[in-house]
Structures are given as C-alpha cells and as structure tokens.
mmCIF file of C-alpha atoms in Angstrom:
data_model
loop_
_atom_site.group_PDB
_atom_site.id
_atom_site.type_symbol
_atom_site.label_atom_id
_atom_site.label_comp_id
_atom_site.label_asym_id
_atom_site.label_seq_id
_atom_site.Cartn_x
_atom_site.Cartn_y
_atom_site.Cartn_z
ATOM 1 C CA UNK A 1 0.774 -106.463 15.673
ATOM 2 C CA UNK A 2 3.366 -104.092 16.698
ATOM 3 C CA UNK A 3 5.333 -101.299 15.272
ATOM 4 C CA UNK A 4 8.215 -101.474 18.169
ATOM 5 C CA UNK A 5 11.470 -102.877 17.135
ATOM 6 C CA UNK A 6 11.499 -106.478 18.421
ATOM 7 C CA UNK A 7 13.737 -107.423 21.516
ATOM 8 C CA UNK A 8 16.531 -109.969 20.426
ATOM 9 C CA UNK A 9 15.115 -112.792 21.886
ATOM 10 C CA UNK A 10 11.764 -113.259 20.040
ATOM 11 C CA UNK A 11 10.842 -116.346 17.726
ATOM 12 C CA UNK A 12 10.258 -115.368 14.074
ATOM 13 C CA UNK A 13 8.503 -118.894 13.890
ATOM 14 C CA UNK A 14 5.714 -118.128 16.546
ATOM 15 C CA UNK A 15 2.509 -117.536 14.625
ATOM 16 C CA UNK A 16 1.073 -114.879 16.872
ATOM 17 C CA UNK A 17 4.183 -112.629 16.254
ATOM 18 C CA UNK A 18 3.482 -110.351 13.514
ATOM 19 C CA UNK A 19 5.706 -107.208 12.741
ATOM 20 C CA UNK A 20 4.944 -104.366 10.387
ATOM 21 C CA UNK A 21 7.464 -101.959 8.741
ATOM 22 C CA UNK A 22 5.947 -98.474 9.730
ATOM 23 C CA UNK A 23 7.638 -97.103 6.437
ATOM 24 C CA UNK A 24 5.666 -99.498 4.229
ATOM 25 C CA UNK A 25 2.615 -98.770 6.067
ATOM 26 C CA UNK A 26 3.084 -95.048 5.556
ATOM 27 C CA UNK A 27 3.922 -95.626 1.773
ATOM 28 C CA UNK A 28 0.586 -97.399 1.565
ATOM 29 C CA UNK A 29 -1.452 -94.800 3.110
ATOM 30 C CA UNK A 30 0.012 -92.214 0.697
ATOM 31 C CA UNK A 31 -0.632 -94.436 -2.389
ATOM 32 C CA UNK A 32 -3.842 -95.383 -1.513
ATOM 33 C CA UNK A 33 -5.877 -91.908 -2.567
ATOM 34 C CA UNK A 34 -4.098 -91.628 -6.014
ATOM 35 C CA UNK A 35 -4.892 -95.257 -6.568
ATOM 36 C CA UNK A 36 -8.647 -94.752 -5.597
ATOM 37 C CA UNK A 37 -8.684 -91.951 -8.042
ATOM 38 C CA UNK A 38 -7.256 -93.725 -10.808
ATOM 39 C CA UNK A 39 -9.610 -96.731 -10.420
ATOM 40 C CA UNK A 40 -12.424 -94.359 -10.392
ATOM 41 C CA UNK A 41 -11.428 -92.644 -13.505
ATOM 42 C CA UNK A 42 -11.126 -95.990 -15.323
ATOM 43 C CA UNK A 43 -14.716 -97.112 -14.004
ATOM 44 C CA UNK A 44 -16.003 -93.740 -15.392
ATOM 45 C CA UNK A 45 -14.285 -94.332 -18.610
ATOM 46 C CA UNK A 46 -15.258 -97.897 -18.749
ATOM 47 C CA UNK A 47 -18.967 -96.531 -18.275
ATOM 48 C CA UNK A 48 -18.786 -94.055 -20.634
ATOM 49 C CA UNK A 49 -18.101 -96.521 -23.531
ATOM 50 C CA UNK A 50 -14.400 -96.770 -23.482
ATOM 51 C CA UNK A 51 -14.201 -92.805 -24.301
ATOM 52 C CA UNK A 52 -12.632 -90.789 -21.837
ATOM 53 C CA UNK A 53 -14.628 -87.391 -21.637
ATOM 54 C CA UNK A 54 -12.576 -84.398 -21.009
ATOM 55 C CA UNK A 55 -15.014 -83.391 -18.346
ATOM 56 C CA UNK A 56 -15.273 -86.101 -16.117
ATOM 57 C CA UNK A 57 -17.898 -85.422 -13.437
ATOM 58 C CA UNK A 58 -15.654 -84.599 -10.500
ATOM 59 C CA UNK A 59 -18.451 -84.912 -7.685
ATOM 60 C CA UNK A 60 -19.224 -88.558 -9.142
ATOM 61 C CA UNK A 61 -15.632 -89.394 -8.834
ATOM 62 C CA UNK A 62 -14.807 -87.989 -5.575
ATOM 63 C CA UNK A 63 -18.036 -89.721 -4.222
ATOM 64 C CA UNK A 64 -16.566 -92.941 -5.828
ATOM 65 C CA UNK A 65 -13.196 -92.538 -4.289
ATOM 66 C CA UNK A 66 -14.808 -91.658 -0.929
ATOM 67 C CA UNK A 67 -16.771 -94.917 -1.081
ATOM 68 C CA UNK A 68 -13.917 -97.151 -1.708
ATOM 69 C CA UNK A 69 -11.469 -95.467 0.731
ATOM 70 C CA UNK A 70 -14.321 -95.472 3.597
ATOM 71 C CA UNK A 71 -15.256 -99.086 2.508
ATOM 72 C CA UNK A 72 -11.439 -100.136 2.803
ATOM 73 C CA UNK A 73 -11.168 -98.466 6.190
ATOM 74 C CA UNK A 74 -14.224 -99.832 7.594
ATOM 75 C CA UNK A 75 -13.102 -103.175 6.891
ATOM 76 C CA UNK A 76 -9.519 -102.636 8.431
ATOM 77 C CA UNK A 77 -11.331 -101.119 11.552
ATOM 78 C CA UNK A 78 -13.461 -104.261 11.976
ATOM 79 C CA UNK A 79 -10.396 -106.501 11.726
ATOM 80 C CA UNK A 80 -8.552 -104.275 14.333
ATOM 81 C CA UNK A 81 -11.060 -104.330 16.911
ATOM 82 C CA UNK A 82 -11.919 -108.195 16.394
ATOM 83 C CA UNK A 83 -8.319 -109.026 16.705
ATOM 84 C CA UNK A 84 -7.218 -106.572 19.672
ATOM 85 C CA UNK A 85 -10.179 -106.433 21.700
ATOM 86 C CA UNK A 86 -10.494 -110.253 22.017
ATOM 87 C CA UNK A 87 -8.488 -110.397 25.303
ATOM 88 C CA UNK A 88 -10.207 -107.593 26.959
ATOM 89 C CA UNK A 89 -12.970 -107.259 29.401
ATOM 90 C CA UNK A 90 -16.394 -106.363 27.907
ATOM 91 C CA UNK A 91 -17.057 -102.713 27.372
ATOM 92 C CA UNK A 92 -19.453 -101.088 29.559
ATOM 93 C CA UNK A 93 -20.451 -98.122 27.899
ATOM 94 C CA UNK A 94 -19.826 -96.194 24.651
ATOM 95 C CA UNK A 95 -17.429 -93.735 26.369
ATOM 96 C CA UNK A 96 -15.157 -96.936 27.277
ATOM 97 C CA UNK A 97 -15.446 -98.212 23.384
ATOM 98 C CA UNK A 98 -14.349 -94.504 22.252
ATOM 99 C CA UNK A 99 -11.407 -94.415 24.839
ATOM 100 C CA UNK A 100 -10.453 -98.003 23.503
ATOM 101 C CA UNK A 101 -10.347 -96.642 20.137
ATOM 102 C CA UNK A 102 -8.445 -93.489 20.978
ATOM 103 C CA UNK A 103 -5.592 -95.258 23.066
ATOM 104 C CA UNK A 104 -5.192 -98.694 21.663
ATOM 105 C CA UNK A 105 -6.520 -98.716 18.073
ATOM 106 C CA UNK A 106 -5.181 -95.273 17.244
ATOM 107 C CA UNK A 107 -1.947 -96.343 18.593
ATOM 108 C CA UNK A 108 -1.634 -99.532 16.654
ATOM 109 C CA UNK A 109 -2.535 -97.756 13.327
ATOM 110 C CA UNK A 110 -0.613 -94.365 13.719
ATOM 111 C CA UNK A 111 1.861 -94.926 16.560
ATOM 112 C CA UNK A 112 0.372 -92.446 18.962
ATOM 113 C CA UNK A 113 -2.783 -91.889 20.958
ATOM 114 C CA UNK A 114 -5.303 -89.411 20.165
ATOM 115 C CA UNK A 115 -4.191 -85.954 21.562
ATOM 116 C CA UNK A 116 -7.803 -84.616 22.568
ATOM 117 C CA UNK A 117 -11.215 -86.471 23.339
ATOM 118 C CA UNK A 118 -14.491 -84.392 23.968
ATOM 119 C CA UNK A 119 -17.837 -85.470 24.251
ATOM 120 C CA UNK A 120 -21.223 -83.841 25.071
ATOM 121 C CA UNK A 121 -22.352 -87.064 26.639
ATOM 122 C CA UNK A 122 -25.198 -87.186 24.073
ATOM 123 C CA UNK A 123 -23.744 -89.396 21.139
ATOM 124 C CA UNK A 124 -21.344 -86.941 19.932
ATOM 125 C CA UNK A 125 -17.330 -87.165 20.333
ATOM 126 C CA UNK A 126 -14.739 -85.105 18.788
ATOM 127 C CA UNK A 127 -11.238 -86.683 18.453
ATOM 128 C CA UNK A 128 -8.263 -84.317 17.999
ATOM 129 C CA UNK A 129 -4.937 -85.596 16.499
ATOM 130 C CA UNK A 130 -2.562 -82.450 16.454
ATOM 131 C CA UNK A 131 0.348 -84.498 14.277
ATOM 132 C CA UNK A 132 -1.673 -86.684 12.009
ATOM 133 C CA UNK A 133 0.307 -89.104 10.860
ATOM 134 C CA UNK A 134 -0.427 -89.118 6.974
ATOM 135 C CA UNK A 135 -0.140 -85.401 7.075
ATOM 136 C CA UNK A 136 3.025 -85.092 8.680
ATOM 137 C CA UNK A 137 5.347 -84.836 5.294
ATOM 138 C CA UNK A 138 2.600 -83.324 3.387
ATOM 139 C CA UNK A 139 3.222 -79.721 1.667
ATOM 140 C CA UNK A 140 1.853 -77.561 -0.987
ATOM 141 C CA UNK A 141 2.640 -74.178 -2.445
ATOM 142 C CA UNK A 142 -0.304 -72.723 -0.515
ATOM 143 C CA UNK A 143 -2.084 -73.846 2.707
ATOM 144 C CA UNK A 144 -5.421 -73.438 1.204
ATOM 145 C CA UNK A 145 -4.514 -75.911 -1.439
ATOM 146 C CA UNK A 146 -2.699 -78.123 0.805
ATOM 147 C CA UNK A 147 -6.298 -78.304 2.845
ATOM 148 C CA UNK A 148 -8.212 -79.306 -0.075
ATOM 149 C CA UNK A 149 -5.594 -81.749 -1.235
ATOM 150 C CA UNK A 150 -5.547 -83.438 2.244
ATOM 151 C CA UNK A 151 -9.022 -84.022 2.729
ATOM 152 C CA UNK A 152 -9.355 -87.391 0.658
ATOM 153 C CA UNK A 153 -6.513 -88.629 2.906
ATOM 154 C CA UNK A 154 -9.096 -88.504 5.758
ATOM 155 C CA UNK A 155 -11.617 -90.668 4.547
ATOM 156 C CA UNK A 156 -9.483 -93.968 5.095
ATOM 157 C CA UNK A 157 -9.340 -93.056 8.689
ATOM 158 C CA UNK A 158 -13.005 -92.303 8.893
ATOM 159 C CA UNK A 159 -13.799 -95.730 7.613
ATOM 160 C CA UNK A 160 -11.263 -97.129 10.156
ATOM 161 C CA UNK A 161 -12.734 -95.135 13.052
ATOM 162 C CA UNK A 162 -16.539 -96.458 11.713
ATOM 163 C CA UNK A 163 -15.710 -100.038 11.060
ATOM 164 C CA UNK A 164 -14.170 -100.276 14.647
ATOM 165 C CA UNK A 165 -17.067 -98.774 16.269
ATOM 166 C CA UNK A 166 -19.479 -100.937 14.393
ATOM 167 C CA UNK A 167 -17.692 -104.040 15.474
ATOM 168 C CA UNK A 168 -17.927 -102.940 18.919
ATOM 169 C CA UNK A 169 -21.627 -102.285 18.365
ATOM 170 C CA UNK A 170 -21.989 -98.541 17.895
ATOM 171 C CA UNK A 171 -23.578 -97.548 14.623
ATOM 172 C CA UNK A 172 -22.177 -94.052 13.874
ATOM 173 C CA UNK A 173 -21.287 -91.347 11.120
ATOM 174 C CA UNK A 174 -17.743 -90.052 11.222
ATOM 175 C CA UNK A 175 -16.498 -86.811 9.680
ATOM 176 C CA UNK A 176 -13.043 -85.208 9.472
ATOM 177 C CA UNK A 177 -11.546 -82.112 8.560
ATOM 178 C CA UNK A 178 -8.319 -80.358 8.890
ATOM 179 C CA UNK A 179 -7.869 -76.615 9.695
ATOM 180 C CA UNK A 180 -4.206 -76.732 9.545
ATOM 181 C CA UNK A 181 -2.056 -79.269 8.651
ATOM 182 C CA UNK A 182 -0.683 -81.921 10.120
ATOM 183 C CA UNK A 183 -3.804 -81.629 12.437
ATOM 184 C CA UNK A 184 -6.819 -83.723 12.108
ATOM 185 C CA UNK A 185 -10.263 -83.395 13.739
ATOM 186 C CA UNK A 186 -12.825 -86.561 13.827
ATOM 187 C CA UNK A 187 -16.461 -86.063 14.822
ATOM 188 C CA UNK A 188 -18.452 -89.260 15.534
ATOM 189 C CA UNK A 189 -22.229 -89.034 15.769
ATOM 190 C CA UNK A 190 -23.484 -92.255 17.297
ATOM 191 C CA UNK A 191 -26.652 -93.213 15.706
ATOM 192 C CA UNK A 192 -29.445 -94.625 18.044
ATOM 193 C CA UNK A 193 -31.984 -97.034 16.609
ATOM 194 C CA UNK A 194 -35.466 -95.880 16.313
ATOM 195 C CA UNK A 195 -38.165 -98.161 17.881
#
C-alpha cells in the first residue's frame, strides 16, 4: 500500500498494487470517534431496556469507546506488520522492532516518521510526533477543550501500536497524551512474561 502518487507506467491490474486516497483515510480517522460514541450510546440504551437515560454513565461509555477504537487499531496494527514485515530480515531485538514501527509503519499510516524516539533501555519507549496528522486540522474555542476532545482520537493509534508490537512478539501497554495540538506523545511499556 502506498500513499505516493503512482508514476505513469503502473499496471492497475497488478494484484499487489494497492493505492489509497489519503483524504479518504483522514476522513475515516475523523469519523471513527463519533461513530464509536454513537454505538456505545445505542448499546447503553438497549441495555437499559430501550429507554435512554438522561444521565448515561459517561465513564462506562468512554470505556466502551476506548475498547472499540483500541480493538480496531490493534487489528489494523497486526495486519500492517504481517503484510509489510514479511520481506524484511528477522528483527534482532525490541529496539529494532520499535524503529520499524517508528519509520515504516508510522509512515504507512500517517505519511511521516515519528519525530523523536527515546528509551531507557529497560522496556520503556517514548515516541513523539510533533505534527500528529489527525490533529492537524483540529481546533476548538479554548486550548483546554481541544485537549479533552482530542484524547479519544489517540485511542485508535494506540491500538495500532499495540497490535503492531504484538504481531512482532512484544506484549506492551501503550498510553498516549497531548500537551499541545497538533503534537502527540506515545509511551510504550513492554510487559515481560513472569516465570
């Protein structure tokens, strides 16, 4: 899959040539969060016997939206690694896998590499994207409102990172935050198996 404009001599009948309009992908990312909230609201209304309470438990709805978006991202991350790492040499360590994620997978999904990667060499990695694509056009009347509204848009990318790492054999937790739009910071903590 490529976001690049195809050069004139390309064969549209080639089964391996896949092109994606980046505007469509941006719109999909924008609409996933409201759709997840609508689905969570409908599920809560159905669970409450068909009557929609005025006071829907926002924490339960937020958790349901998180699980849905993280799960979708997890599956996307797994698929991306399965497809785009098959022709690469085997990874030697966790840092190589994280670098593959920062350079190749992030470029496929967000059309740019991660701006900064930091590690403590003990299983914690911090990925910083100073111009996170889903936040590029986001604006609100106040900066604090924007930060609160932006948080759910980080859950799908967290799932992508978690799924990509799981597909490469790293079990990890991923947390994301934004201190200022359009930047985003992802913290990855690897989970080691206890014997």
